[in-house]
Amino acid sequence: MTATTRPRVPAGAPSATAPVPSTTGLRARRAARRRRTTACAVLMAPFFALLLTVFLIPVGTAVHLSFFSDDQPGLGFGPNAPSSSACAPTPPC
């Protein structure tokens, strides 16, 4: 090997002197990252919409109703149950 020839480097091995990234290369990498991020968001949006609609809203509604709802007897069908004051026993005559 002479002083002017460089040693051979295997195809996948890093070289000792890495090339300086150009502005065009940096801009291209940023654009590629932006495309990947946008594609990821577009593909994940339907999942999160269904998760919100099918799971989170019903669970949130159930938690809210468990704290701020009056208990009703029965299944909620038919006439309203009498209030507690109407069920008070009448005094004997």
PDB file of C-alpha atoms in Angstrom:
ATOM      1  CA  MET A   1       0.000   0.000   0.000  1.00  0.00           C
ATOM      2  CA  THR A   2       1.331   3.395  -0.898  1.00  0.00           C
ATOM      3  CA  ALA A   3       0.884   6.644   0.959  1.00  0.00           C
ATOM      4  CA  THR A   4      -1.607   8.020  -1.569  1.00  0.00           C
ATOM      5  CA  THR A   5      -4.075   5.118  -1.554  1.00  0.00           C
ATOM      6  CA  ARG A   6      -6.708   4.760   1.091  1.00  0.00           C
ATOM      7  CA  PRO A   7      -7.404   1.424   2.736  1.00  0.00           C
ATOM      8  CA  ARG A   8     -10.542  -0.325   1.593  1.00  0.00           C
ATOM      9  CA  VAL A   9     -13.519  -0.111   3.933  1.00  0.00           C
ATOM     10  CA  PRO A  10     -16.284  -2.735   3.795  1.00  0.00           C
ATOM     11  CA  ALA A  11     -19.567  -1.526   2.322  1.00  0.00           C
ATOM     12  CA  GLY A  12     -21.550  -1.235   5.566  1.00  0.00           C
ATOM     13  CA  ALA A  13     -18.753  -0.056   7.851  1.00  0.00           C
ATOM     14  CA  PRO A  14     -18.549   3.581   8.943  1.00  0.00           C
ATOM     15  CA  SER A  15     -15.679   5.529   7.488  1.00  0.00           C
ATOM     16  CA  ALA A  16     -13.187   7.461   9.577  1.00  0.00           C
ATOM     17  CA  THR A  17     -14.120  10.743   7.940  1.00  0.00           C
ATOM     18  CA  ALA A  18     -17.844  11.183   7.763  1.00  0.00           C
ATOM     19  CA  PRO A  19     -19.123  13.605   5.151  1.00  0.00           C
ATOM     20  CA  VAL A  20     -20.469  16.905   6.435  1.00  0.00           C
ATOM     21  CA  PRO A  21     -24.263  16.930   6.062  1.00  0.00           C
ATOM     22  CA  SER A  22     -25.419  19.462   3.551  1.00  0.00           C
ATOM     23  CA  THR A  23     -28.339  21.809   4.042  1.00  0.00           C
ATOM     24  CA  THR A  24     -30.281  19.983   1.346  1.00  0.00           C
ATOM     25  CA  GLY A  25     -29.829  16.646   3.119  1.00  0.00           C
ATOM     26  CA  LEU A  26     -30.967  18.134   6.418  1.00  0.00           C
ATOM     27  CA  ARG A  27     -34.018  19.657   4.762  1.00  0.00           C
ATOM     28  CA  ALA A  28     -34.864  16.315   3.137  1.00  0.00           C
ATOM     29  CA  ARG A  29     -34.595  14.468   6.456  1.00  0.00           C
ATOM     30  CA  ARG A  30     -36.869  16.999   8.140  1.00  0.00           C
ATOM     31  CA  ALA A  31     -39.422  16.661   5.344  1.00  0.00           C
ATOM     32  CA  ALA A  32     -39.293  12.861   5.616  1.00  0.00           C
ATOM     33  CA  ARG A  33     -39.787  13.047   9.380  1.00  0.00           C
ATOM     34  CA  ARG A  34     -42.744  15.418   8.892  1.00  0.00           C
ATOM     35  CA  ARG A  35     -44.325  12.994   6.389  1.00  0.00           C
ATOM     36  CA  ARG A  36     -43.867  10.074   8.797  1.00  0.00           C
ATOM     37  CA  THR A  37     -45.355  12.059  11.681  1.00  0.00           C
ATOM     38  CA  THR A  38     -48.337  13.152   9.580  1.00  0.00           C
ATOM     39  CA  ALA A  39     -48.943   9.618   8.315  1.00  0.00           C
ATOM     40  CA  CYS A  40     -48.759   8.276  11.863  1.00  0.00           C
ATOM     41  CA  ALA A  41     -51.285  10.832  13.107  1.00  0.00           C
ATOM     42  CA  VAL A  42     -53.663  10.140  10.215  1.00  0.00           C
ATOM     43  CA  LEU A  43     -53.525   6.384  10.785  1.00  0.00           C
ATOM     44  CA  MET A  44     -54.004   6.658  14.556  1.00  0.00           C
ATOM     45  CA  ALA A  45     -56.877   9.176  14.443  1.00  0.00           C
ATOM     46  CA  PRO A  46     -59.665   6.609  13.782  1.00  0.00           C
ATOM     47  CA  PHE A  47     -58.470   4.469  16.698  1.00  0.00           C
ATOM     48  CA  PHE A  48     -58.596   7.377  19.119  1.00  0.00           C
ATOM     49  CA  ALA A  49     -61.979   8.531  17.793  1.00  0.00           C
ATOM     50  CA  LEU A  50     -63.470   5.074  18.398  1.00  0.00           C
ATOM     51  CA  LEU A  51     -61.758   4.766  21.784  1.00  0.00           C
ATOM     52  CA  LEU A  52     -63.293   8.055  22.853  1.00  0.00           C
ATOM     53  CA  THR A  53     -66.733   7.221  21.479  1.00  0.00           C
ATOM     54  CA  VAL A  54     -67.024   3.607  22.615  1.00  0.00           C
ATOM     55  CA  PHE A  55     -65.088   3.555  25.876  1.00  0.00           C
ATOM     56  CA  LEU A  56     -64.198   6.880  27.448  1.00  0.00           C
ATOM     57  CA  ILE A  57     -67.504   8.727  27.064  1.00  0.00           C
ATOM     58  CA  PRO A  58     -69.638   5.861  28.503  1.00  0.00           C
ATOM     59  CA  VAL A  59     -67.230   5.336  31.401  1.00  0.00           C
ATOM     60  CA  GLY A  60     -67.159   9.063  32.125  1.00  0.00           C
ATOM     61  CA  THR A  61     -70.948   9.230  31.993  1.00  0.00           C
ATOM     62  CA  ALA A  62     -71.253   6.265  34.383  1.00  0.00           C
ATOM     63  CA  VAL A  63     -68.828   7.844  36.850  1.00  0.00           C
ATOM     64  CA  HIS A  64     -70.674  11.165  36.667  1.00  0.00           C
ATOM     65  CA  LEU A  65     -74.065   9.532  37.188  1.00  0.00           C
ATOM     66  CA  SER A  66     -72.758   7.459  40.099  1.00  0.00           C
ATOM     67  CA  PHE A  67     -71.936  10.661  41.977  1.00  0.00           C
ATOM     68  CA  PHE A  68     -74.742  13.014  40.888  1.00  0.00           C
ATOM     69  CA  SER A  69     -77.812  10.872  40.294  1.00  0.00           C
ATOM     70  CA  ASP A  70     -80.803  10.074  42.480  1.00  0.00           C
ATOM     71  CA  ASP A  71     -81.593   6.418  42.975  1.00  0.00           C
ATOM     72  CA  GLN A  72     -84.889   5.466  41.385  1.00  0.00           C
ATOM     73  CA  PRO A  73     -86.726   2.277  42.310  1.00  0.00           C
ATOM     74  CA  GLY A  74     -87.342  -0.244  39.562  1.00  0.00           C
ATOM     75  CA  LEU A  75     -86.110  -0.066  36.015  1.00  0.00           C
ATOM     76  CA  GLY A  76     -87.295   3.444  35.312  1.00  0.00           C
ATOM     77  CA  PHE A  77     -90.443   2.422  33.417  1.00  0.00           C
ATOM     78  CA  GLY A  78     -94.003   3.187  34.423  1.00  0.00           C
ATOM     79  CA  PRO A  79     -95.379   5.851  36.754  1.00  0.00           C
ATOM     80  CA  ASN A  80     -93.126   7.695  39.111  1.00  0.00           C
ATOM     81  CA  ALA A  81     -92.745   6.269  42.574  1.00  0.00           C
ATOM     82  CA  PRO A  82     -94.456   8.248  45.309  1.00  0.00           C
ATOM     83  CA  SER A  83     -92.295  10.688  47.217  1.00  0.00           C
ATOM     84  CA  SER A  84     -91.181   9.863  50.754  1.00  0.00           C
ATOM     85  CA  SER A  85     -93.567  12.411  52.321  1.00  0.00           C
ATOM     86  CA  ALA A  86     -96.595  10.750  50.688  1.00  0.00           C
ATOM     87  CA  CYS A  87     -95.639   7.398  52.156  1.00  0.00           C
ATOM     88  CA  ALA A  88     -95.666   8.713  55.715  1.00  0.00           C
ATOM     89  CA  PRO A  89     -98.109   6.764  57.915  1.00  0.00           C
ATOM     90  CA  THR A  90    -101.322   8.534  58.781  1.00  0.00           C
ATOM     91  CA  PRO A  91    -102.097   9.089  62.438  1.00  0.00           C
ATOM     92  CA  PRO A  92    -104.719   6.748  63.907  1.00  0.00           C
ATOM     93  CA  CYS A  93    -108.188   8.160  64.346  1.00  0.00           C
TER      94      CYS A  93
END
